[in-house]
Coordinates of C-alpha atoms in Angstrom, one line a residue:
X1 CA -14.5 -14.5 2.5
X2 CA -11.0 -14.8 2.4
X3 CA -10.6 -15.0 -1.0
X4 CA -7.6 -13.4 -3.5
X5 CA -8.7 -11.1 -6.1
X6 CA -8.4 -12.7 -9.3
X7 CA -5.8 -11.1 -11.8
X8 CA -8.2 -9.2 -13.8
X9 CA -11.8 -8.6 -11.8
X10 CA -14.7 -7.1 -13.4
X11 CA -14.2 -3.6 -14.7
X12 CA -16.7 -1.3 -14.9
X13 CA -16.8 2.6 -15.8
X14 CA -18.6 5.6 -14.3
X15 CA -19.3 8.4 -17.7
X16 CA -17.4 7.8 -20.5
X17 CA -14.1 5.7 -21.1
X18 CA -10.5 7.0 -21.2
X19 CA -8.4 4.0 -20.2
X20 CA -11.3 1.6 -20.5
X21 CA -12.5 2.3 -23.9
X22 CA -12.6 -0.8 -26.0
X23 CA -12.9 -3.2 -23.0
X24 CA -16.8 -3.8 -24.0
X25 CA -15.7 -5.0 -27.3
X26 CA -13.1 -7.7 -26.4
X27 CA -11.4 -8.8 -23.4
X28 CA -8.2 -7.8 -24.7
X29 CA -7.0 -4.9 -27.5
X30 CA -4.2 -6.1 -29.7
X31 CA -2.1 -3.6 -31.3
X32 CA -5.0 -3.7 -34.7
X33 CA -7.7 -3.3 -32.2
X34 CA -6.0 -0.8 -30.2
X35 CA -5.1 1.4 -32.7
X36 CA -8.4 1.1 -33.9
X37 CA -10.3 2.5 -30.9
X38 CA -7.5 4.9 -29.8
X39 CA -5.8 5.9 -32.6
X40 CA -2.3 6.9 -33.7
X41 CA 0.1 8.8 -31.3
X42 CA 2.4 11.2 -32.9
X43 CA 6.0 11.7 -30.4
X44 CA 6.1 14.6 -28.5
X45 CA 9.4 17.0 -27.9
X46 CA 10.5 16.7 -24.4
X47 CA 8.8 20.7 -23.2
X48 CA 6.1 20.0 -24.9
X49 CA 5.7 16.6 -23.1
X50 CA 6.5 18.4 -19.8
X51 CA 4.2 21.1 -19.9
X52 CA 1.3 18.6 -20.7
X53 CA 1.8 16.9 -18.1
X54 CA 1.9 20.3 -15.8
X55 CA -1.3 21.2 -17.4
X56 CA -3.4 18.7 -16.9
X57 CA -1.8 18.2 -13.2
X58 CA -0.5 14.7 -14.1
X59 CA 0.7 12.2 -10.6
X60 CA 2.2 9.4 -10.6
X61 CA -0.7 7.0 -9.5
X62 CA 1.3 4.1 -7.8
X63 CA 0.1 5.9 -4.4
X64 CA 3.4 9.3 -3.6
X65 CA 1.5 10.9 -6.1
X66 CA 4.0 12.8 -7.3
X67 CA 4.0 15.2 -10.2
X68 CA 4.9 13.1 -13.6
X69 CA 6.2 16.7 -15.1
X70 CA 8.9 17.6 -12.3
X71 CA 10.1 13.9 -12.8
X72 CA 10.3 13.8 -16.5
X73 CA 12.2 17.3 -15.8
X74 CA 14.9 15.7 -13.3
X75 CA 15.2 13.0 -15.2
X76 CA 16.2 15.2 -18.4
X77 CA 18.5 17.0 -16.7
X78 CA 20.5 14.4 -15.1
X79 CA 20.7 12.7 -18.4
X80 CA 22.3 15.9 -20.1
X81 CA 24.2 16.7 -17.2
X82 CA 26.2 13.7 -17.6
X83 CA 25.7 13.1 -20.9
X84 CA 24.3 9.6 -20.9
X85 CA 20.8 8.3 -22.2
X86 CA 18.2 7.9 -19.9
X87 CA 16.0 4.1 -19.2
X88 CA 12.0 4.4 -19.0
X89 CA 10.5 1.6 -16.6
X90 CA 6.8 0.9 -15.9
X91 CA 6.5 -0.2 -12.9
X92 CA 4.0 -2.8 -13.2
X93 CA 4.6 -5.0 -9.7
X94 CA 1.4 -4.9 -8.2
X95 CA 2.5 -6.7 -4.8
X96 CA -0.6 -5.4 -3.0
X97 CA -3.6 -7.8 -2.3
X98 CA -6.0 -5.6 -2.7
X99 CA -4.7 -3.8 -5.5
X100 CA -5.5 -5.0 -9.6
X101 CA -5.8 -1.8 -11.5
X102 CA -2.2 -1.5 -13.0
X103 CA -2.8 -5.9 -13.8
X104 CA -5.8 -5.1 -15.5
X105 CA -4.3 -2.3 -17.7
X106 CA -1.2 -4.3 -18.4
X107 CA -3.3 -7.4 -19.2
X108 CA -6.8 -5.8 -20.9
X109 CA -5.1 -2.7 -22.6
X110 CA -1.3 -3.5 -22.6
X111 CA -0.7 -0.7 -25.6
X112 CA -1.9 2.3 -24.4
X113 CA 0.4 1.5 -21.7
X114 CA 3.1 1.4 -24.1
X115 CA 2.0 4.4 -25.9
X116 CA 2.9 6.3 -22.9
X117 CA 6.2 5.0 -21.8
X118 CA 7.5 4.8 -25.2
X119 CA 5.8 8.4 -25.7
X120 CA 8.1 9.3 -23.0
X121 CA 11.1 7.4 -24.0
X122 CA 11.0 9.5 -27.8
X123 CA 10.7 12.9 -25.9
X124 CA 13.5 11.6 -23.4
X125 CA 16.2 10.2 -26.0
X126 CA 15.8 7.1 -24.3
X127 CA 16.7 3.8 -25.9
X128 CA 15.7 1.4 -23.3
X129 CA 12.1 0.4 -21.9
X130 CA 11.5 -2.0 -19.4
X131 CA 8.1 -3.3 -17.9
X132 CA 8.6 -5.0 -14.5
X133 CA 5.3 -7.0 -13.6
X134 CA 4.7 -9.6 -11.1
X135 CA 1.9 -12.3 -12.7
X136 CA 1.8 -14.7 -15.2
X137 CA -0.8 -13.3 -17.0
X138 CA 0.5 -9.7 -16.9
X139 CA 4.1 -11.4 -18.1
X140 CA 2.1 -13.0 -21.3
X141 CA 0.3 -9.8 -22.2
X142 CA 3.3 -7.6 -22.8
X143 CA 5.5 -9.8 -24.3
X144 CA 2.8 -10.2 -26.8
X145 CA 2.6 -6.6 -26.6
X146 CA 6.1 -6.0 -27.1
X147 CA 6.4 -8.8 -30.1
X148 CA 2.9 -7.0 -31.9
X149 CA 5.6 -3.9 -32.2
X150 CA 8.5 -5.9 -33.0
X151 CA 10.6 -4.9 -30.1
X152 CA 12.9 -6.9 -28.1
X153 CA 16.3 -6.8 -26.1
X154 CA 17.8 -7.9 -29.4
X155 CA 21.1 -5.4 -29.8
X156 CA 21.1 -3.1 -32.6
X157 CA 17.6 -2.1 -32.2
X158 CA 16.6 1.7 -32.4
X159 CA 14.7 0.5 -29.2
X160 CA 15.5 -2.3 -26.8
X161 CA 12.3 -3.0 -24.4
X162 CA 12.0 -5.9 -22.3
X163 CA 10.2 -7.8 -19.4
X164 CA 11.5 -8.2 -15.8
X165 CA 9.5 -10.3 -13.3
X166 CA 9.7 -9.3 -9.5
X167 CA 8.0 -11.2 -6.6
X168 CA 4.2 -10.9 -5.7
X169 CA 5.1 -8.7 -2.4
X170 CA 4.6 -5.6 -0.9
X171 CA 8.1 -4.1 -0.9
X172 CA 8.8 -5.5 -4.5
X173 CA 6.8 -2.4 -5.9
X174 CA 9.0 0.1 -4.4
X175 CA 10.7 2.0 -6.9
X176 CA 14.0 1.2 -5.6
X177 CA 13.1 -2.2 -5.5
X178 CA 12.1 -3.0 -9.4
X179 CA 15.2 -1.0 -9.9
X180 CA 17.4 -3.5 -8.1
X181 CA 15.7 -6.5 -9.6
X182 CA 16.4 -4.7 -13.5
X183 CA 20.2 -4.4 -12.1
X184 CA 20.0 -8.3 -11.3
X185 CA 19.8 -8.3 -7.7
X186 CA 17.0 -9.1 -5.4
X187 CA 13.7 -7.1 -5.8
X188 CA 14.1 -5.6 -1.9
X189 CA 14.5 -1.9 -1.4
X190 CA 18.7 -1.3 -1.2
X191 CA 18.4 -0.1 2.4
X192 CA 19.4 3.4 1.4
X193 CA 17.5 6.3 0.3
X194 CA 18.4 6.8 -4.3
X195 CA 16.5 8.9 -6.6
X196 CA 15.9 6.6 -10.0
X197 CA 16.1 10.2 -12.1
X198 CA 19.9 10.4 -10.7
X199 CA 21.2 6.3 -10.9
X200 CA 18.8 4.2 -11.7
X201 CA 18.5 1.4 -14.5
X202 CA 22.4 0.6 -15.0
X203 CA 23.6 3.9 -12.9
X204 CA 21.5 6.1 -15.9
X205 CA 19.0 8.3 -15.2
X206 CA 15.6 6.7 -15.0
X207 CA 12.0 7.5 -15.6
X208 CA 9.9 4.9 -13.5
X209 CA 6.2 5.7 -13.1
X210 CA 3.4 3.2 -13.0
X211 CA 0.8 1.3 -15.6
X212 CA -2.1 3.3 -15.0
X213 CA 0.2 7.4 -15.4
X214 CA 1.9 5.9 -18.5
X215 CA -1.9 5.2 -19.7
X216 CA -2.9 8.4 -18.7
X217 CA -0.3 10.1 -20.6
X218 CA -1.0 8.4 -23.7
X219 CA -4.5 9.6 -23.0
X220 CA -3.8 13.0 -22.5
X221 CA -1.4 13.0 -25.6
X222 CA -3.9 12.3 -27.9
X223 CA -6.6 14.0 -26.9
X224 CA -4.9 17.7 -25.6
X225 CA -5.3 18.8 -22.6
X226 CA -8.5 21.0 -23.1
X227 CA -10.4 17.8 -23.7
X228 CA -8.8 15.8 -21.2
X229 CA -9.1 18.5 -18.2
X230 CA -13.1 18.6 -19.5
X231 CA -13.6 15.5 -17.5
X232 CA -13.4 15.5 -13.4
X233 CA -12.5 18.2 -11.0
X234 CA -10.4 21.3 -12.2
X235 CA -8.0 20.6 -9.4
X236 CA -7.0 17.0 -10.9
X237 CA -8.6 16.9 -14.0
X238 CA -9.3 13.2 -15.6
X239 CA -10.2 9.6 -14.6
X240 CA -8.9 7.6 -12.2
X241 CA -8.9 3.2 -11.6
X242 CA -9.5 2.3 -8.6
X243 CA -9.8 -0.9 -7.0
X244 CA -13.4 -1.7 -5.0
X245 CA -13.2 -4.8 -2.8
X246 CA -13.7 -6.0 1.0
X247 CA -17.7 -6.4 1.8
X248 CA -18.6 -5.5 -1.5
X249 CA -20.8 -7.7 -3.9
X250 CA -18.8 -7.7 -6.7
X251 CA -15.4 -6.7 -6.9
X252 CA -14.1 -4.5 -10.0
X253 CA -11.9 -2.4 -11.1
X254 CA -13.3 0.7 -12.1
X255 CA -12.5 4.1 -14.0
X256 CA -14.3 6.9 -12.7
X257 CA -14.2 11.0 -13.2
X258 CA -13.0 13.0 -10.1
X259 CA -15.4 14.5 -8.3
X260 CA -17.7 11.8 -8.4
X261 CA -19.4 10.8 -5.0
X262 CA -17.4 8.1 -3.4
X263 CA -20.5 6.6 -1.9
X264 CA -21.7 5.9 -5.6
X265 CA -18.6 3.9 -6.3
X266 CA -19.3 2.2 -3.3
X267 CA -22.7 1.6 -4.1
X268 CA -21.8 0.3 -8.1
X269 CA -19.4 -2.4 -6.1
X270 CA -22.4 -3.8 -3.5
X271 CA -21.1 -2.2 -0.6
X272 CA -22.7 -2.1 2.6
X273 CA -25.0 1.1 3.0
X274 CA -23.8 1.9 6.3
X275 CA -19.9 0.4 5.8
X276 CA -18.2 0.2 9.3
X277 CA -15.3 1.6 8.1
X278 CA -13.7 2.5 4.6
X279 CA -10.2 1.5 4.2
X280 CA -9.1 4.5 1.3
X281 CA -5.5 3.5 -0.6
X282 CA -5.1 0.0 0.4
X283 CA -3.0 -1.6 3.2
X284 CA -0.5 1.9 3.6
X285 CA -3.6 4.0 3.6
X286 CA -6.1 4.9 6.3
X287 CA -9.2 4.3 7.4
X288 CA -12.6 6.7 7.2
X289 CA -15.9 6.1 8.5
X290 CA -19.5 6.7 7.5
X291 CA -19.9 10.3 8.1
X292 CA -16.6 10.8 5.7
X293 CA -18.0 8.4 3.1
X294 CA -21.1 10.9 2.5
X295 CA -18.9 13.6 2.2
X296 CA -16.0 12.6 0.3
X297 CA -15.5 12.3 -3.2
X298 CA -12.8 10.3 -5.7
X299 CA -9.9 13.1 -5.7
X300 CA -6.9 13.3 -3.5
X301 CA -7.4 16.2 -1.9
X302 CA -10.9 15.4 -1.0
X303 CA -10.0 12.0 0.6
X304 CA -7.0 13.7 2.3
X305 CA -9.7 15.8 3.6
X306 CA -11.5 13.8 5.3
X307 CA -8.7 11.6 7.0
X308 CA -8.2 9.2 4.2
X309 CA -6.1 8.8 1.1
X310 CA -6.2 7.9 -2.7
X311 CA -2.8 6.1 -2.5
X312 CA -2.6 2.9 -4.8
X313 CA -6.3 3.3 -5.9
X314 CA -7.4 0.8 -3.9
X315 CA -11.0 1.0 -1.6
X316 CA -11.8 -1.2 0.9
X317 CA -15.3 -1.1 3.4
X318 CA -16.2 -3.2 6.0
X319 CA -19.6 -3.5 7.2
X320 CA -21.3 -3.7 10.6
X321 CA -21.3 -7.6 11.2
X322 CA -17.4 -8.3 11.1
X323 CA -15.0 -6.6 13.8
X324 CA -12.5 -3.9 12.5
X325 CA -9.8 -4.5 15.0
X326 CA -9.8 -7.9 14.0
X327 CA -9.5 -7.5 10.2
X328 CA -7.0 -4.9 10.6
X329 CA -5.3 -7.5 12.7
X330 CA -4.9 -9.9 9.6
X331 CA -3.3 -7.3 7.6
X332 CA -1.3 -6.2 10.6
X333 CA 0.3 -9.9 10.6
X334 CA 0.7 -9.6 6.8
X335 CA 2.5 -6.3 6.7
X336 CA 4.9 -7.7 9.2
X337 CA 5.9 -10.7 6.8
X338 CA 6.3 -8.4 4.2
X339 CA 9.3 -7.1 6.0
X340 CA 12.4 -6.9 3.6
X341 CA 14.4 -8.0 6.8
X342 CA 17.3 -4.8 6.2
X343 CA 16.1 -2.5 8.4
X344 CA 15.4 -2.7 12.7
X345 CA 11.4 -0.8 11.9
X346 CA 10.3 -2.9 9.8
X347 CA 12.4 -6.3 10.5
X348 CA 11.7 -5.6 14.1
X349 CA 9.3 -2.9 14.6
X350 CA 6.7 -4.6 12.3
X351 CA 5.9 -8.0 14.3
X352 CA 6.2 -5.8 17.4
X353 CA 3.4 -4.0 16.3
X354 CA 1.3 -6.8 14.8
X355 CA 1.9 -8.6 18.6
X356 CA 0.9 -5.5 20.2
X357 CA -2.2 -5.2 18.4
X358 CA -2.9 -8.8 18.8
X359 CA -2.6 -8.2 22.4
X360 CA -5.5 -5.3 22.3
X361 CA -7.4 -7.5 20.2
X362 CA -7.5 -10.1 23.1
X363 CA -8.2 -7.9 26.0
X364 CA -4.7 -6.4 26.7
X365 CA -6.2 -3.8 28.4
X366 CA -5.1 -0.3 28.3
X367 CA -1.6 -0.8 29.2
X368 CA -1.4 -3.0 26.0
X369 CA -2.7 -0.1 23.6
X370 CA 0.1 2.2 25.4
X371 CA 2.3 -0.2 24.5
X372 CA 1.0 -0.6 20.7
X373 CA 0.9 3.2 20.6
X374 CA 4.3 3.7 21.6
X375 CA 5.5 1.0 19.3
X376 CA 3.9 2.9 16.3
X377 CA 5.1 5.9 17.0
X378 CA 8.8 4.2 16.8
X379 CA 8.2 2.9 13.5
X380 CA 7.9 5.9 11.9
X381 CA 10.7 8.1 10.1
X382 CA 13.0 5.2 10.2
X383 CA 13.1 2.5 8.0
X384 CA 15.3 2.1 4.8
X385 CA 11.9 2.0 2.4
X386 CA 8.5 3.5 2.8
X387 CA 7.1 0.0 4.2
X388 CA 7.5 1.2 7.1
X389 CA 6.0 4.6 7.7
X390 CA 3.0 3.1 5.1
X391 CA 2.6 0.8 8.0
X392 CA 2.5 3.1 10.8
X393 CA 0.4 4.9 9.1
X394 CA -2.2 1.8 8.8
X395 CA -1.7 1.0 12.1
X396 CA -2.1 4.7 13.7
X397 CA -5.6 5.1 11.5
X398 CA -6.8 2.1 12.9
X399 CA -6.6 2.9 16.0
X400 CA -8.0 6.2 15.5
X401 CA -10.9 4.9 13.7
X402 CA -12.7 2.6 15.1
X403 CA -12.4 4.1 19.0
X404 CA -16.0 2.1 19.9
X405 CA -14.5 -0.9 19.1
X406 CA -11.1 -0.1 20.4
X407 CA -12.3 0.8 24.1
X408 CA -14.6 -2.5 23.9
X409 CA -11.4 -4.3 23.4
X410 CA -9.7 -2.5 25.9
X411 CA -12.1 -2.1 28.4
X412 CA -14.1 -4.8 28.1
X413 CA -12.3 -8.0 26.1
X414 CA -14.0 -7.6 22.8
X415 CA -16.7 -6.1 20.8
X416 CA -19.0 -9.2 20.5
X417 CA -18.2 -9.4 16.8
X418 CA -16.6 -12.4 15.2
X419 CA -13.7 -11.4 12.1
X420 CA -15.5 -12.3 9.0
X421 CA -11.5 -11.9 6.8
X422 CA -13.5 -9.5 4.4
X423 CA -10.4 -7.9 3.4
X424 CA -8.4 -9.8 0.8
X425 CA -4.9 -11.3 1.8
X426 CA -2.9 -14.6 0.3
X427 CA -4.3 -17.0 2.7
X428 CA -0.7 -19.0 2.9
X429 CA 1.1 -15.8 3.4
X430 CA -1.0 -15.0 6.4
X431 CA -1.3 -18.3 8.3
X432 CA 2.4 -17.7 8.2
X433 CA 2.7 -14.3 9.5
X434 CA 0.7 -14.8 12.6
X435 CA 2.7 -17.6 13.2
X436 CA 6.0 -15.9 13.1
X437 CA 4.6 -13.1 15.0
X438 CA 3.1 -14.3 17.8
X439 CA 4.8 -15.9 21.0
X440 CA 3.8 -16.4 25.0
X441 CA 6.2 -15.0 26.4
X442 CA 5.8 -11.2 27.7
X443 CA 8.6 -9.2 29.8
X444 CA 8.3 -8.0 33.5
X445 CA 9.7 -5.1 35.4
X446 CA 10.1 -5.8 38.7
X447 CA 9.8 -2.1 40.3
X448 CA 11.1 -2.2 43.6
X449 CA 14.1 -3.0 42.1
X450 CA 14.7 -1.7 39.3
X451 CA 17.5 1.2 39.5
X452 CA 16.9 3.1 36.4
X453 CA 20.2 2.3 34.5
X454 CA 18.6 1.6 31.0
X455 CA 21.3 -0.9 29.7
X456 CA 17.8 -3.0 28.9
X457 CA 16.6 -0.3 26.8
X458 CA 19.8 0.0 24.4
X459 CA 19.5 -3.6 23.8
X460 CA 15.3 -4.4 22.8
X461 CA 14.7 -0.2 22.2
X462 CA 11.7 -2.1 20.0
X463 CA 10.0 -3.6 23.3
X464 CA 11.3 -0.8 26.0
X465 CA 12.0 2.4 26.4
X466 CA 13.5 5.2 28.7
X467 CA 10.9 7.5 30.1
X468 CA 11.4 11.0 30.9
X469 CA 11.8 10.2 34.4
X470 CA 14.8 7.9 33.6
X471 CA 13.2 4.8 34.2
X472 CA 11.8 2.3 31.2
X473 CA 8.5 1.9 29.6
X474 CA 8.1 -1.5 28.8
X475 CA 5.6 -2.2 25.7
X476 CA 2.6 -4.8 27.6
X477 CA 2.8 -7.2 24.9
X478 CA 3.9 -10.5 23.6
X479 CA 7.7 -11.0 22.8
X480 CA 7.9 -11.6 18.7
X481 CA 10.3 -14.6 18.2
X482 CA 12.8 -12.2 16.3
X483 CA 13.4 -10.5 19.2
X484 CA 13.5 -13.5 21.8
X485 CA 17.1 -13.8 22.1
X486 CA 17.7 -9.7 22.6
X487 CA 14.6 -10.0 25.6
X488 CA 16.7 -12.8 27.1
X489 CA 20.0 -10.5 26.4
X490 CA 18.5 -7.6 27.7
X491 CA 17.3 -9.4 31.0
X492 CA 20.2 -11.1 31.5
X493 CA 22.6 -7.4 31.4
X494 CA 20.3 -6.2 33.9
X495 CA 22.7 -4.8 36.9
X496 CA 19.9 -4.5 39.7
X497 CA 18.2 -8.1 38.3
X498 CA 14.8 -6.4 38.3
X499 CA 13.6 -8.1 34.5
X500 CA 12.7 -11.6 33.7
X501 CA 10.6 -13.1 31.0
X502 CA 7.1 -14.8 32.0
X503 CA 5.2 -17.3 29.7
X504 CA 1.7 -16.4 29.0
X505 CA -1.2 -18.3 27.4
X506 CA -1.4 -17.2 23.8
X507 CA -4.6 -16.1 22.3
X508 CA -7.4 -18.6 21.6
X509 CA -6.7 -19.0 17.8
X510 CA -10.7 -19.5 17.7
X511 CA -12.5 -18.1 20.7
X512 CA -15.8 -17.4 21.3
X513 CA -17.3 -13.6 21.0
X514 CA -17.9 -11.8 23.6
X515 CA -20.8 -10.1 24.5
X516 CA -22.0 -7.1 22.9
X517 CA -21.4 -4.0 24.8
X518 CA -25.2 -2.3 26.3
X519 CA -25.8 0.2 24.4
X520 CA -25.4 3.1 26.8
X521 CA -21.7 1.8 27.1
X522 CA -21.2 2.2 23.3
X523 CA -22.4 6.3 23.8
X524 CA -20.0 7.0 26.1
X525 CA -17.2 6.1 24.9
X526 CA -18.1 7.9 21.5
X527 CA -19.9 8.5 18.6
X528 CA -18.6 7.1 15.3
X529 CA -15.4 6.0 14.2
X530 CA -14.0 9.8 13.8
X531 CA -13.4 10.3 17.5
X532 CA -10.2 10.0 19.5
X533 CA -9.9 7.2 22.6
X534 CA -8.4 9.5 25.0

């Protein structure tokens, strides 16, 4: 329990290998060996590129899922509209705990990677390639990739490729993110909304997809795309990696057909038969339960279907024994200090949230999940990056999930369950959060005097807000310490000197569980995780 993933976990492959093949014969394919299992790649012109990509129904698989053809199309046409040659990046930052499958390509199978980008690059004009990754091990793998090919950054090649490191961290994988860092700045989203394919890498036009599409591509290239859309679901034809972990017996990476049960992936990884929950495309995805599990299988639209999502790939369950609200909390606190720090939502918003859900967790009471939910809703929409909305969207699921457990917080203090930390986080990282998250100090309204006049809501909007009768809703919860000194400011500006700021006894770091709910309490207040706490 509370373990990292390793760099490169166990990989495993449901039918026959695509991206895996050659990984039963060595643990890593050099450009011989590669070439070997895979075979030469011949380059590509840029339609026909294009329309391969449109025929096999080709996304991007870093988690937007967006079509690889329409980008390789904007991307083409910026370029010749102002006449300049584009840059292909793979996006190799893998920032997200529970996310290895792009690490394991990069480190296991680092030239079919390359087949694709540089597959692209021909078909593009490009003349630059750059591979952003954020491990040591990933780092040594392509730059003995890139040295097997005899490229480098040297000037006066036909091709210049090489390597930029980013942080380990959530918002370090955003596209506009690895395209700062390749520009020299800090690898934190710019705070403004750019598309790469119009000023990316340098101000050119940029093609940025991740590991596992360029893979695909390569894939797809070689084979046709008859014989690649033979395999999974007509819809979205092919293979996808996907990242098992949580309470699972063995975590993997594995590469599995669409339209293959999700409960057999689950059940190749050890999960539990009965999972709790099923956290579907990692820490920005959502949250399905049993019932969904049965029905859903590995595609996008199938997940989607059944509340969840394919995202980054990555698959977490829970099982009966550990309490959802509570492991949901540690990523909650771990979102929030992933904050790029630019933007009020997720500088601000974020640790609000993870406080407020803290606050449930510890028998807040209904007036605290108001609170939380209103806080949520504020989040989303606004931010300078996606981090934000991705963890909205995590923390809306949750509570939607697991509405048992949530009304045996809220109604009666707790669920009887301890938090076993099934779901993997950097240990470090998360001490910290909670830390910087959490305060004792909570606001007050004082309602026989307060006049209505709202200054306090223009100065904390993250903590209160104007209702539509014209007097504030204050969020129940603990003050985060980054907005301390605006909850002082906004009580002291209060005209009618109806606010003030109480200290409270923060949560038991390690307190005992409470008693299971009686059965016939758990009934009523719903069946299973799909049902609403109204």
């Amino acid at each position: 329990m509370n373990a990292p993933l390793p760099d490169v976990p166990e990989v495993r492959v449901v039918g026959l290998p695509q991206l895996t093949q050659g990984f039963d014969l060595v643990e890593r394919l050099d450009l011989g060996l590669h070439l070997k299992v895979h075979g030469p790649l011949e380059p590509i012109a840029g339609e026909l590129l294009a329309r391969l990509t449109e025929e096999i129904s080709l996304r991007g698989r870093g988690g937007a899922g967006f079509p690889f053809g329409r980008k390789l199309r904007a991307v083409a046409a910026s370029a010749i509209r102002r006449g300049v040659r584009p840059v292909v990046v793979v996006n190799g930052s893998e920032g997200e705990p529970a996310c290895r499958k792009d690490t394991v390509l990069l480190n296991r199978s680092p030239h079919l990677v390359l087949d694709g980008a540089l597959l692209a690059a021909e078909a593009l004009g490009a003349r630059t390639l750059v591979v952003a990754v954020t491990r040591d091990s990933t780092e040594i793998s392509i730059r003995a990739a890139l040295a097997e090919r005899g490229l480098s950054d040297r000037r006066g090649q036909r091709m210049r490729a090489r390597v930029v490191r980013t942080p380990e961290r959530m918002v370090s994988g955003e596209a506009s993110a690895v395209v700062r860092a390749i520009n020299g700045g800090p690898a934190l989203p710019p705070g403004r909304r750019v598309r790469a394919a119009e000023s990316g890498v340098g101000g050119a036009p940029t093609l940025l997809s991740n590991a596992e599409t360029f893979a695909q591509l390569a894939v797809a290239a070689r084979i046709g795309a008859r014989r690649y859309s033979r395999t999974g679901t007509a819809a979205e034809p092919g293979t996808v990696l996907l990242t098992i972990s949580g309470a699972v017996a063995r975590p993997m990476v594995v590469e599995v057909p669409t339209g293959v049960p999700l409960r057999y992936v689950l059940q190749l990884a050890g999960a539990p038969p009965a999972p709790e929950g099923v956290l579907t495309g990692g820490y920005h995805g959502e949250w399905i339960g049993s019932a969904a599990v049965h029905e859903a299988v590995v595609s996008r639209d199938s997940l989607a279907s059944v509340g969840g999502s394919l995202g980054a790939g990555a698959i977490l369950p829970i099982g009966p024994d550990t309490c959802p609200l509570g492991e949901a909390l540690r990523v909650a606190h771990w979102l929030a200090a992933e904050s790029a720090g630019q933007c009020g939502p997720c500088r601000l918003g974020l640790p609000a949230a993870a406080g407020g859900l803290a606050d449930v967790v510890n028998g807040g009471g209904p007036t605290a999940l108001e609170a939380l939910r209103e806080v949520t809703r504020a989040l989303k929409g606004r931010g300078a990056c996606k981090h934000p909305d991705g963890s909205a969207r995590f923390f809306a699921s949750t509570l939607s999930a697991f509405t048992d457990d949530l009304a045996a917080h809220v109604l009666y203090g707790g669920c009887g369950r301890e938090t076993q930390g099934v779901l993997p986080l950097p240990l470090p990282d998360h001490r910290d959060a909670a830390e910087l998250t959490q305060s004792s100090e909570r606001i007050v309204i004082d309602w026989t005097r307060c006049q209505g006049h709202g200054l306090c809501a223009d100065v904390v909007p993250e903590l209160i807000r104007i209702n539509p009768d014209g007097y504030p809703s204050v969020a129940d919860v603990v003050v985060p310490v980054q907005l301390r000194g605006r909850a002082q400011r906004a009580v002291r500006r209060c005209p009618a000197l109806a606010m003030r700021i109480e200290q409270t006894d923060p949560p038991e770091p390690d307190r005992a569980p409470r008693p299971a709910l009686p059965a016939a309490h758990r009934r009523e207040l719903g069946s299973g995780p799909q049902h609403g706490l109204r």
